[in-house]
Amino acid sequence: MKTYISTICISALLLPVAAFGEQGVYEQEFVVTAYYSPLPGQCCYVRGSYEADKILNGEGHTAADGTAVFDGLAAAPSSYTFGTRITLPGIGTVSVHDRGGAIQELQDNVHRLDIWVGHGEEGLARALAFGVQRMRGTVYVSSVRQPAVAFSPSSLPAPVASLAPLQGTTNILGTAPAYGDRSVSVRRLQEALQSAGYFDHDVTGYFGSVTQKSLGTFVTAMGIQEPADILTDTAAAYLEAARERAVASSPIPGVVDVSSTASRIAAAQRTLRFLGYYQGRTNGHFDETLRSAICRFQV
């Protein structure tokens, strides 16, 4: 009898606490979060910079076992062998190929799990929106018959507007939104095109054919040879200048001419000097130098 009881106890110790059914398939309580792969030129980063977000989330190209990142990739504690699959209710089935310093086994037999949800601003928006969720999943070790990986990051919400608190500026320099993107950087591009008079549509944050056509019209008007399916540094510089000029084009209400008040003329002189069109004195006098500057600005 003692031998029998001892055998049962040892067997129980070898099985996972929440094991059921066939050996190698069991239920487990998880605290689930999400992570992403940062890209250069994002509007914003959760840690403030591209390099800092790489430290937090990894390089973003390959997982810990060398596998290229893919839809359905997950990071789990080191007790999970690579290739273990986990089915999570309402999410799908993911496969463990990554690790993380904070991805550990917690107290009360609760394990951390981190799911990869994409690249760039859209991935960041998904990760932040996902938050921290606690759920019970089914674990399939690599030695048993496993379900297929079935998870798409696009099934999760990616509210790019939620990144607004992370933004430090609305400047588009240094960003590189491209066709097919849905991001804050695209919203900035659309707003800049709108301010410059080249985008007469709703600002959606999606870079589709409408945005591509508007950007193409702008670069053609500027006489520069730049693609329309991505915002290059050159096009961004021209667009920022055009936007600033459009915003500053009517800083003073009404017409500025010889009959204007001295204060209005002086304001026009200051504005035109700032924009590089006027090199005269700010004296409130309307003269030929100011008239020529106004004409050059209006061309």
PDB file of C-alpha atoms in Angstrom:
ATOM      1  CA  MET A   1       0.000   0.000   0.000  1.00  0.00           C
ATOM      2  CA  LYS A   2       2.798   2.446   0.821  1.00  0.00           C
ATOM      3  CA  THR A   3       4.461   1.723  -2.484  1.00  0.00           C
ATOM      4  CA  TYR A   4       1.201   2.409  -4.325  1.00  0.00           C
ATOM      5  CA  ILE A   5       0.626   5.722  -2.567  1.00  0.00           C
ATOM      6  CA  SER A   6       4.223   6.782  -3.162  1.00  0.00           C
ATOM      7  CA  THR A   7       3.898   6.067  -6.875  1.00  0.00           C
ATOM      8  CA  ILE A   8       0.732   8.133  -7.137  1.00  0.00           C
ATOM      9  CA  CYS A   9       2.331  11.084  -5.336  1.00  0.00           C
ATOM     10  CA  ILE A  10       5.408  11.072  -7.556  1.00  0.00           C
ATOM     11  CA  SER A  11       3.247  10.937 -10.680  1.00  0.00           C
ATOM     12  CA  ALA A  12       1.234  13.898  -9.467  1.00  0.00           C
ATOM     13  CA  LEU A  13       4.406  15.898  -8.987  1.00  0.00           C
ATOM     14  CA  LEU A  14       5.501  15.211 -12.535  1.00  0.00           C
ATOM     15  CA  LEU A  15       2.276  16.492 -14.085  1.00  0.00           C
ATOM     16  CA  PRO A  16       1.395  20.199 -14.407  1.00  0.00           C
ATOM     17  CA  VAL A  17      -0.864  21.437 -11.654  1.00  0.00           C
ATOM     18  CA  ALA A  18      -3.739  22.085 -14.049  1.00  0.00           C
ATOM     19  CA  ALA A  19      -3.182  19.090 -16.317  1.00  0.00           C
ATOM     20  CA  PHE A  20      -6.073  17.290 -17.929  1.00  0.00           C
ATOM     21  CA  GLY A  21      -6.737  14.898 -20.788  1.00  0.00           C
ATOM     22  CA  GLU A  22      -3.741  13.491 -22.627  1.00  0.00           C
ATOM     23  CA  GLN A  23      -0.317  14.119 -21.196  1.00  0.00           C
ATOM     24  CA  GLY A  24       1.273  17.247 -22.669  1.00  0.00           C
ATOM     25  CA  VAL A  25      -2.031  19.111 -23.008  1.00  0.00           C
ATOM     26  CA  TYR A  26      -3.134  21.166 -20.035  1.00  0.00           C
ATOM     27  CA  GLU A  27      -4.818  24.365 -18.956  1.00  0.00           C
ATOM     28  CA  GLN A  28      -2.852  27.253 -17.534  1.00  0.00           C
ATOM     29  CA  GLU A  29      -3.666  30.659 -16.057  1.00  0.00           C
ATOM     30  CA  PHE A  30      -1.894  33.498 -17.898  1.00  0.00           C
ATOM     31  CA  VAL A  31      -1.339  37.217 -17.568  1.00  0.00           C
ATOM     32  CA  VAL A  32      -1.189  38.239 -21.234  1.00  0.00           C
ATOM     33  CA  THR A  33       0.347  41.401 -22.693  1.00  0.00           C
ATOM     34  CA  ALA A  34       1.399  42.436 -26.203  1.00  0.00           C
ATOM     35  CA  TYR A  35       4.614  43.746 -27.747  1.00  0.00           C
ATOM     36  CA  TYR A  36       5.624  45.148 -31.124  1.00  0.00           C
ATOM     37  CA  SER A  37       8.608  45.784 -33.390  1.00  0.00           C
ATOM     38  CA  PRO A  38       9.570  49.483 -33.474  1.00  0.00           C
ATOM     39  CA  LEU A  39      10.589  51.117 -36.742  1.00  0.00           C
ATOM     40  CA  PRO A  40      12.725  54.200 -37.389  1.00  0.00           C
ATOM     41  CA  GLY A  41      10.754  57.347 -38.137  1.00  0.00           C
ATOM     42  CA  GLN A  42       7.676  56.614 -36.042  1.00  0.00           C
ATOM     43  CA  CYS A  43       5.670  59.550 -34.756  1.00  0.00           C
ATOM     44  CA  CYS A  44       6.327  58.441 -31.219  1.00  0.00           C
ATOM     45  CA  TYR A  45       7.700  55.679 -29.038  1.00  0.00           C
ATOM     46  CA  VAL A  46       6.525  54.331 -25.709  1.00  0.00           C
ATOM     47  CA  ARG A  47      10.000  54.915 -24.231  1.00  0.00           C
ATOM     48  CA  GLY A  48      10.633  58.119 -26.162  1.00  0.00           C
ATOM     49  CA  SER A  49      12.980  56.893 -28.896  1.00  0.00           C
ATOM     50  CA  TYR A  50      13.557  54.134 -31.424  1.00  0.00           C
ATOM     51  CA  GLU A  51      16.630  52.845 -29.591  1.00  0.00           C
ATOM     52  CA  ALA A  52      14.822  52.787 -26.235  1.00  0.00           C
ATOM     53  CA  ASP A  53      11.866  50.889 -27.682  1.00  0.00           C
ATOM     54  CA  LYS A  54      14.255  48.367 -29.234  1.00  0.00           C
ATOM     55  CA  ILE A  55      15.664  47.705 -25.775  1.00  0.00           C
ATOM     56  CA  LEU A  56      12.136  47.218 -24.435  1.00  0.00           C
ATOM     57  CA  ASN A  57      10.769  45.124 -27.311  1.00  0.00           C
ATOM     58  CA  GLY A  58      13.870  43.655 -28.951  1.00  0.00           C
ATOM     59  CA  GLU A  59      15.281  44.265 -32.416  1.00  0.00           C
ATOM     60  CA  GLY A  60      11.976  43.235 -33.931  1.00  0.00           C
ATOM     61  CA  HIS A  61      13.348  41.045 -36.730  1.00  0.00           C
ATOM     62  CA  THR A  62      13.789  37.626 -35.162  1.00  0.00           C
ATOM     63  CA  ALA A  63      12.649  35.847 -32.025  1.00  0.00           C
ATOM     64  CA  ALA A  64      14.914  34.323 -29.369  1.00  0.00           C
ATOM     65  CA  ASP A  65      15.169  31.028 -31.258  1.00  0.00           C
ATOM     66  CA  GLY A  66      16.105  32.746 -34.528  1.00  0.00           C
ATOM     67  CA  THR A  67      12.650  32.526 -36.079  1.00  0.00           C
ATOM     68  CA  ALA A  68      11.619  35.591 -38.070  1.00  0.00           C
ATOM     69  CA  VAL A  69       8.736  37.420 -36.406  1.00  0.00           C
ATOM     70  CA  PHE A  70       5.349  36.249 -37.645  1.00  0.00           C
ATOM     71  CA  ASP A  71       1.655  36.511 -36.862  1.00  0.00           C
ATOM     72  CA  GLY A  72       1.100  34.200 -33.906  1.00  0.00           C
ATOM     73  CA  LEU A  73       4.520  34.623 -32.285  1.00  0.00           C
ATOM     74  CA  ALA A  74       4.580  34.629 -28.482  1.00  0.00           C
ATOM     75  CA  ALA A  75       7.143  35.036 -25.720  1.00  0.00           C
ATOM     76  CA  ALA A  76       6.803  32.728 -22.714  1.00  0.00           C
ATOM     77  CA  PRO A  77       8.869  31.783 -19.630  1.00  0.00           C
ATOM     78  CA  SER A  78      11.932  29.594 -20.186  1.00  0.00           C
ATOM     79  CA  SER A  79      10.054  26.550 -18.846  1.00  0.00           C
ATOM     80  CA  TYR A  80       8.129  26.527 -22.142  1.00  0.00           C
ATOM     81  CA  THR A  81      10.091  24.841 -24.917  1.00  0.00           C
ATOM     82  CA  PHE A  82      10.189  26.614 -28.255  1.00  0.00           C
ATOM     83  CA  GLY A  83       7.362  25.384 -30.421  1.00  0.00           C
ATOM     84  CA  THR A  84       4.871  25.046 -27.568  1.00  0.00           C
ATOM     85  CA  ARG A  85       1.461  26.261 -28.687  1.00  0.00           C
ATOM     86  CA  ILE A  86      -1.121  27.988 -26.552  1.00  0.00           C
ATOM     87  CA  THR A  87      -4.775  28.549 -27.384  1.00  0.00           C
ATOM     88  CA  LEU A  88      -6.279  31.638 -25.769  1.00  0.00           C
ATOM     89  CA  PRO A  89     -10.033  32.327 -25.708  1.00  0.00           C
ATOM     90  CA  GLY A  90     -11.071  35.165 -27.982  1.00  0.00           C
ATOM     91  CA  ILE A  91      -7.551  35.514 -29.390  1.00  0.00           C
ATOM     92  CA  GLY A  92      -6.496  32.309 -31.119  1.00  0.00           C
ATOM     93  CA  THR A  93      -3.546  29.940 -31.051  1.00  0.00           C
ATOM     94  CA  VAL A  94       0.002  31.259 -30.715  1.00  0.00           C
ATOM     95  CA  SER A  95       3.384  29.561 -30.822  1.00  0.00           C
ATOM     96  CA  VAL A  96       6.219  30.146 -28.347  1.00  0.00           C
ATOM     97  CA  HIS A  97       9.484  31.206 -29.995  1.00  0.00           C
ATOM     98  CA  ASP A  98      10.550  34.175 -27.896  1.00  0.00           C
ATOM     99  CA  ARG A  99      11.625  35.117 -24.371  1.00  0.00           C
ATOM    100  CA  GLY A 100      11.572  38.295 -22.324  1.00  0.00           C
ATOM    101  CA  GLY A 101      13.183  39.510 -19.140  1.00  0.00           C
ATOM    102  CA  ALA A 102       9.797  40.184 -17.532  1.00  0.00           C
ATOM    103  CA  ILE A 103       8.112  37.116 -19.013  1.00  0.00           C
ATOM    104  CA  GLN A 104       8.306  34.864 -15.986  1.00  0.00           C
ATOM    105  CA  GLU A 105       6.290  32.429 -13.923  1.00  0.00           C
ATOM    106  CA  LEU A 106       4.480  34.444 -11.275  1.00  0.00           C
ATOM    107  CA  GLN A 107       3.099  33.450  -7.907  1.00  0.00           C
ATOM    108  CA  ASP A 108       0.031  31.227  -7.565  1.00  0.00           C
ATOM    109  CA  ASN A 109       0.963  29.298 -10.731  1.00  0.00           C
ATOM    110  CA  VAL A 110       0.181  32.240 -13.024  1.00  0.00           C
ATOM    111  CA  HIS A 111       2.480  32.625 -16.036  1.00  0.00           C
ATOM    112  CA  ARG A 112       3.304  35.699 -18.118  1.00  0.00           C
ATOM    113  CA  LEU A 113       2.733  35.559 -21.881  1.00  0.00           C
ATOM    114  CA  ASP A 114       3.592  38.259 -24.427  1.00  0.00           C
ATOM    115  CA  ILE A 115       2.034  38.231 -27.918  1.00  0.00           C
ATOM    116  CA  TRP A 116       3.660  39.945 -30.907  1.00  0.00           C
ATOM    117  CA  VAL A 117       1.175  42.310 -32.597  1.00  0.00           C
ATOM    118  CA  GLY A 118       3.012  43.938 -35.495  1.00  0.00           C
ATOM    119  CA  HIS A 119       5.407  46.664 -36.589  1.00  0.00           C
ATOM    120  CA  GLY A 120       5.584  50.422 -36.264  1.00  0.00           C
ATOM    121  CA  GLU A 121       2.915  52.794 -35.046  1.00  0.00           C
ATOM    122  CA  GLU A 122       0.074  50.392 -35.789  1.00  0.00           C
ATOM    123  CA  GLY A 123       1.779  47.667 -33.766  1.00  0.00           C
ATOM    124  CA  LEU A 124       2.431  50.091 -30.913  1.00  0.00           C
ATOM    125  CA  ALA A 125      -1.213  51.194 -30.925  1.00  0.00           C
ATOM    126  CA  ARG A 126      -2.335  47.554 -30.769  1.00  0.00           C
ATOM    127  CA  ALA A 127       0.038  46.736 -27.922  1.00  0.00           C
ATOM    128  CA  LEU A 128      -1.122  49.698 -25.854  1.00  0.00           C
ATOM    129  CA  ALA A 129      -4.788  48.992 -26.571  1.00  0.00           C
ATOM    130  CA  PHE A 130      -4.365  45.322 -25.634  1.00  0.00           C
ATOM    131  CA  GLY A 131      -3.182  46.265 -22.164  1.00  0.00           C
ATOM    132  CA  VAL A 132      -2.915  43.517 -19.541  1.00  0.00           C
ATOM    133  CA  GLN A 133      -5.402  40.663 -19.651  1.00  0.00           C
ATOM    134  CA  ARG A 134      -5.758  37.626 -17.442  1.00  0.00           C
ATOM    135  CA  MET A 135      -7.158  34.472 -18.990  1.00  0.00           C
ATOM    136  CA  ARG A 136      -6.991  30.702 -18.927  1.00  0.00           C
ATOM    137  CA  GLY A 137      -5.432  29.057 -21.965  1.00  0.00           C
ATOM    138  CA  THR A 138      -4.752  25.551 -23.219  1.00  0.00           C
ATOM    139  CA  VAL A 139      -1.100  24.560 -23.595  1.00  0.00           C
ATOM    140  CA  TYR A 140       0.097  22.000 -26.143  1.00  0.00           C
ATOM    141  CA  VAL A 141       3.719  20.966 -25.683  1.00  0.00           C
ATOM    142  CA  SER A 142       5.782  20.386 -28.800  1.00  0.00           C
ATOM    143  CA  SER A 143       5.734  16.589 -28.468  1.00  0.00           C
ATOM    144  CA  VAL A 144       1.963  16.199 -28.879  1.00  0.00           C
ATOM    145  CA  ARG A 145      -0.446  16.829 -31.707  1.00  0.00           C
ATOM    146  CA  GLN A 146      -0.953  20.583 -31.798  1.00  0.00           C
ATOM    147  CA  PRO A 147      -3.549  22.898 -33.309  1.00  0.00           C
ATOM    148  CA  ALA A 148      -2.413  25.149 -36.137  1.00  0.00           C
ATOM    149  CA  VAL A 149      -1.252  28.660 -35.323  1.00  0.00           C
ATOM    150  CA  ALA A 150      -4.281  30.893 -35.756  1.00  0.00           C
ATOM    151  CA  PHE A 151      -3.849  34.520 -34.783  1.00  0.00           C
ATOM    152  CA  SER A 152      -3.825  37.736 -36.798  1.00  0.00           C
ATOM    153  CA  PRO A 153      -2.706  41.023 -35.216  1.00  0.00           C
ATOM    154  CA  SER A 154      -5.170  42.820 -37.486  1.00  0.00           C
ATOM    155  CA  SER A 155      -7.986  41.202 -35.501  1.00  0.00           C
ATOM    156  CA  LEU A 156      -7.051  43.453 -32.578  1.00  0.00           C
ATOM    157  CA  PRO A 157      -7.967  47.148 -32.439  1.00  0.00           C
ATOM    158  CA  ALA A 158      -5.207  49.589 -33.359  1.00  0.00           C
ATOM    159  CA  PRO A 159      -6.496  53.041 -32.356  1.00  0.00           C
ATOM    160  CA  VAL A 160      -3.629  55.170 -33.658  1.00  0.00           C
ATOM    161  CA  ALA A 161      -5.293  58.256 -32.178  1.00  0.00           C
ATOM    162  CA  SER A 162      -4.397  56.830 -28.764  1.00  0.00           C
ATOM    163  CA  LEU A 163      -0.736  57.566 -29.534  1.00  0.00           C
ATOM    164  CA  ALA A 164      -1.403  61.313 -29.369  1.00  0.00           C
ATOM    165  CA  PRO A 165      -0.203  61.630 -25.734  1.00  0.00           C
ATOM    166  CA  LEU A 166       3.173  60.198 -26.816  1.00  0.00           C
ATOM    167  CA  GLN A 167       3.700  62.787 -29.543  1.00  0.00           C
ATOM    168  CA  GLY A 168       6.115  65.599 -28.955  1.00  0.00           C
ATOM    169  CA  THR A 169       5.479  67.479 -32.201  1.00  0.00           C
ATOM    170  CA  THR A 170       3.272  67.555 -35.287  1.00  0.00           C
ATOM    171  CA  ASN A 171       6.292  68.009 -37.568  1.00  0.00           C
ATOM    172  CA  ILE A 172       6.475  65.432 -40.375  1.00  0.00           C
ATOM    173  CA  LEU A 173      10.257  65.650 -40.806  1.00  0.00           C
ATOM    174  CA  GLY A 174      11.879  62.343 -39.933  1.00  0.00           C
ATOM    175  CA  THR A 175       8.711  60.325 -40.488  1.00  0.00           C
ATOM    176  CA  ALA A 176       8.244  58.027 -43.468  1.00  0.00           C
ATOM    177  CA  PRO A 177       4.593  57.001 -43.864  1.00  0.00           C
ATOM    178  CA  ALA A 178       4.074  54.713 -46.844  1.00  0.00           C
ATOM    179  CA  TYR A 179       1.212  53.373 -48.932  1.00  0.00           C
ATOM    180  CA  GLY A 180      -0.913  50.967 -46.913  1.00  0.00           C
ATOM    181  CA  ASP A 181       0.069  52.408 -43.525  1.00  0.00           C
ATOM    182  CA  ARG A 182      -2.485  53.370 -40.920  1.00  0.00           C
ATOM    183  CA  SER A 183      -0.725  55.559 -38.388  1.00  0.00           C
ATOM    184  CA  VAL A 184      -0.335  58.905 -36.682  1.00  0.00           C
ATOM    185  CA  SER A 185       2.398  59.765 -39.192  1.00  0.00           C
ATOM    186  CA  VAL A 186      -0.131  59.357 -42.009  1.00  0.00           C
ATOM    187  CA  ARG A 187      -2.515  61.670 -40.149  1.00  0.00           C
ATOM    188  CA  ARG A 188       0.283  64.237 -39.925  1.00  0.00           C
ATOM    189  CA  LEU A 189       0.983  63.885 -43.637  1.00  0.00           C
ATOM    190  CA  GLN A 190      -2.683  64.358 -44.500  1.00  0.00           C
ATOM    191  CA  GLU A 191      -2.943  67.378 -42.200  1.00  0.00           C
ATOM    192  CA  ALA A 192       0.170  68.910 -43.767  1.00  0.00           C
ATOM    193  CA  LEU A 193      -1.176  68.338 -47.285  1.00  0.00           C
ATOM    194  CA  GLN A 194      -4.491  69.794 -46.162  1.00  0.00           C
ATOM    195  CA  SER A 195      -2.821  72.903 -44.718  1.00  0.00           C
ATOM    196  CA  ALA A 196      -0.850  73.372 -47.932  1.00  0.00           C
ATOM    197  CA  GLY A 197      -4.035  73.065 -50.010  1.00  0.00           C
ATOM    198  CA  TYR A 198      -3.430  69.638 -51.563  1.00  0.00           C
ATOM    199  CA  PHE A 199      -5.755  67.381 -49.548  1.00  0.00           C
ATOM    200  CA  ASP A 200      -9.461  68.192 -49.625  1.00  0.00           C
ATOM    201  CA  HIS A 201     -10.629  65.085 -47.775  1.00  0.00           C
ATOM    202  CA  ASP A 202     -11.241  63.811 -44.261  1.00  0.00           C
ATOM    203  CA  VAL A 203      -8.106  63.052 -42.263  1.00  0.00           C
ATOM    204  CA  THR A 204      -8.293  59.312 -41.617  1.00  0.00           C
ATOM    205  CA  GLY A 205      -4.728  58.238 -40.848  1.00  0.00           C
ATOM    206  CA  TYR A 206      -4.826  55.712 -43.703  1.00  0.00           C
ATOM    207  CA  PHE A 207      -2.391  56.017 -46.626  1.00  0.00           C
ATOM    208  CA  GLY A 208      -4.472  54.870 -49.572  1.00  0.00           C
ATOM    209  CA  SER A 209      -4.934  55.956 -53.169  1.00  0.00           C
ATOM    210  CA  VAL A 210      -6.402  59.331 -52.163  1.00  0.00           C
ATOM    211  CA  THR A 211      -3.367  60.277 -50.078  1.00  0.00           C
ATOM    212  CA  GLN A 212      -1.025  58.914 -52.746  1.00  0.00           C
ATOM    213  CA  LYS A 213      -2.691  61.055 -55.410  1.00  0.00           C
ATOM    214  CA  SER A 214      -2.543  64.156 -53.204  1.00  0.00           C
ATOM    215  CA  LEU A 215       1.138  63.639 -52.410  1.00  0.00           C
ATOM    216  CA  GLY A 216       1.841  63.025 -56.095  1.00  0.00           C
ATOM    217  CA  THR A 217       0.097  66.266 -57.028  1.00  0.00           C
ATOM    218  CA  PHE A 218       2.139  68.131 -54.432  1.00  0.00           C
ATOM    219  CA  VAL A 219       5.571  66.841 -55.491  1.00  0.00           C
ATOM    220  CA  THR A 220       4.717  67.528 -59.134  1.00  0.00           C
ATOM    221  CA  ALA A 221       3.694  71.082 -58.269  1.00  0.00           C
ATOM    222  CA  MET A 222       6.977  71.556 -56.405  1.00  0.00           C
ATOM    223  CA  GLY A 223       8.950  70.300 -59.409  1.00  0.00           C
ATOM    224  CA  ILE A 224      10.756  67.591 -57.450  1.00  0.00           C
ATOM    225  CA  GLN A 225      11.309  63.999 -58.523  1.00  0.00           C
ATOM    226  CA  GLU A 226      10.005  62.105 -55.495  1.00  0.00           C
ATOM    227  CA  PRO A 227       7.735  59.042 -55.222  1.00  0.00           C
ATOM    228  CA  ALA A 228       4.116  59.421 -54.152  1.00  0.00           C
ATOM    229  CA  ASP A 229       3.763  56.111 -52.326  1.00  0.00           C
ATOM    230  CA  ILE A 230       6.053  57.138 -49.469  1.00  0.00           C
ATOM    231  CA  LEU A 231       6.959  60.441 -47.841  1.00  0.00           C
ATOM    232  CA  THR A 232      10.669  60.974 -48.463  1.00  0.00           C
ATOM    233  CA  ASP A 233      12.850  63.391 -46.497  1.00  0.00           C
ATOM    234  CA  THR A 234      12.953  65.775 -49.460  1.00  0.00           C
ATOM    235  CA  ALA A 235       9.186  65.785 -49.949  1.00  0.00           C
ATOM    236  CA  ALA A 236       8.679  66.222 -46.196  1.00  0.00           C
ATOM    237  CA  ALA A 237      10.969  69.263 -46.151  1.00  0.00           C
ATOM    238  CA  TYR A 238       9.114  70.862 -49.063  1.00  0.00           C
ATOM    239  CA  LEU A 239       5.755  70.067 -47.475  1.00  0.00           C
ATOM    240  CA  GLU A 240       6.741  71.522 -44.108  1.00  0.00           C
ATOM    241  CA  ALA A 241       7.868  74.708 -45.859  1.00  0.00           C
ATOM    242  CA  ALA A 242       4.637  74.855 -47.868  1.00  0.00           C
ATOM    243  CA  ARG A 243       2.547  74.319 -44.756  1.00  0.00           C
ATOM    244  CA  GLU A 244       4.370  77.027 -42.830  1.00  0.00           C
ATOM    245  CA  ARG A 245       3.955  79.399 -45.734  1.00  0.00           C
ATOM    246  CA  ALA A 246       0.231  78.606 -45.986  1.00  0.00           C
ATOM    247  CA  VAL A 247      -0.266  79.139 -42.273  1.00  0.00           C
ATOM    248  CA  ALA A 248       1.672  82.387 -42.393  1.00  0.00           C
ATOM    249  CA  SER A 249       0.150  83.583 -45.661  1.00  0.00           C
ATOM    250  CA  SER A 250      -2.664  85.422 -43.929  1.00  0.00           C
ATOM    251  CA  PRO A 251      -1.327  86.380 -40.508  1.00  0.00           C
ATOM    252  CA  ILE A 252      -2.858  89.837 -40.797  1.00  0.00           C
ATOM    253  CA  PRO A 253      -6.545  90.206 -41.624  1.00  0.00           C
ATOM    254  CA  GLY A 254      -7.409  92.466 -44.509  1.00  0.00           C
ATOM    255  CA  VAL A 255      -5.238  94.077 -47.172  1.00  0.00           C
ATOM    256  CA  VAL A 256      -1.827  95.578 -46.435  1.00  0.00           C
ATOM    257  CA  ASP A 257      -1.170  98.638 -48.586  1.00  0.00           C
ATOM    258  CA  VAL A 258      -0.165 102.272 -48.298  1.00  0.00           C
ATOM    259  CA  SER A 259      -3.423 103.107 -46.508  1.00  0.00           C
ATOM    260  CA  SER A 260      -2.961 100.457 -43.788  1.00  0.00           C
ATOM    261  CA  THR A 261      -2.186 101.398 -40.207  1.00  0.00           C
ATOM    262  CA  ALA A 262       1.435 101.511 -39.094  1.00  0.00           C
ATOM    263  CA  SER A 263       0.910  98.550 -36.743  1.00  0.00           C
ATOM    264  CA  ARG A 264      -0.503  96.379 -39.538  1.00  0.00           C
ATOM    265  CA  ILE A 265       2.324  97.348 -41.902  1.00  0.00           C
ATOM    266  CA  ALA A 266       4.910  96.605 -39.197  1.00  0.00           C
ATOM    267  CA  ALA A 267       3.329  93.194 -38.576  1.00  0.00           C
ATOM    268  CA  ALA A 268       3.557  92.430 -42.301  1.00  0.00           C
ATOM    269  CA  GLN A 269       7.204  93.493 -42.333  1.00  0.00           C
ATOM    270  CA  ARG A 270       8.031  91.187 -39.412  1.00  0.00           C
ATOM    271  CA  THR A 271       6.227  88.228 -40.986  1.00  0.00           C
ATOM    272  CA  LEU A 272       7.804  88.686 -44.402  1.00  0.00           C
ATOM    273  CA  ARG A 273      11.259  89.064 -42.858  1.00  0.00           C
ATOM    274  CA  PHE A 274      10.745  85.805 -40.970  1.00  0.00           C
ATOM    275  CA  LEU A 275       9.780  84.087 -44.234  1.00  0.00           C
ATOM    276  CA  GLY A 276      12.796  85.531 -46.047  1.00  0.00           C
ATOM    277  CA  TYR A 277      10.970  87.902 -48.398  1.00  0.00           C
ATOM    278  CA  TYR A 278      11.776  91.229 -46.743  1.00  0.00           C
ATOM    279  CA  GLN A 279      15.131  92.640 -45.643  1.00  0.00           C
ATOM    280  CA  GLY A 280      14.076  96.190 -44.827  1.00  0.00           C
ATOM    281  CA  ARG A 281      13.397  97.869 -41.504  1.00  0.00           C
ATOM    282  CA  THR A 282      10.340  97.221 -39.364  1.00  0.00           C
ATOM    283  CA  ASN A 283       9.194 100.824 -39.262  1.00  0.00           C
ATOM    284  CA  GLY A 284       5.493 100.694 -40.166  1.00  0.00           C
ATOM    285  CA  HIS A 285       6.065 102.510 -43.470  1.00  0.00           C
ATOM    286  CA  PHE A 286       4.727 101.074 -46.724  1.00  0.00           C
ATOM    287  CA  ASP A 287       7.435 101.561 -49.342  1.00  0.00           C
ATOM    288  CA  GLU A 288       8.663  99.951 -52.558  1.00  0.00           C
ATOM    289  CA  THR A 289      10.789  97.400 -50.675  1.00  0.00           C
ATOM    290  CA  LEU A 290       7.751  96.130 -48.791  1.00  0.00           C
ATOM    291  CA  ARG A 291       5.561  96.169 -51.907  1.00  0.00           C
ATOM    292  CA  SER A 292       8.124  94.050 -53.792  1.00  0.00           C
ATOM    293  CA  ALA A 293       8.349  91.615 -50.870  1.00  0.00           C
ATOM    294  CA  ILE A 294       4.560  91.194 -50.847  1.00  0.00           C
ATOM    295  CA  CYS A 295       4.531  90.555 -54.597  1.00  0.00           C
ATOM    296  CA  ARG A 296       7.279  87.911 -54.338  1.00  0.00           C
ATOM    297  CA  PHE A 297       5.439  86.221 -51.487  1.00  0.00           C
ATOM    298  CA  GLN A 298       2.172  86.082 -53.437  1.00  0.00           C
ATOM    299  CA  VAL A 299       3.700  84.589 -56.578  1.00  0.00           C
TER     300      VAL A 299
END
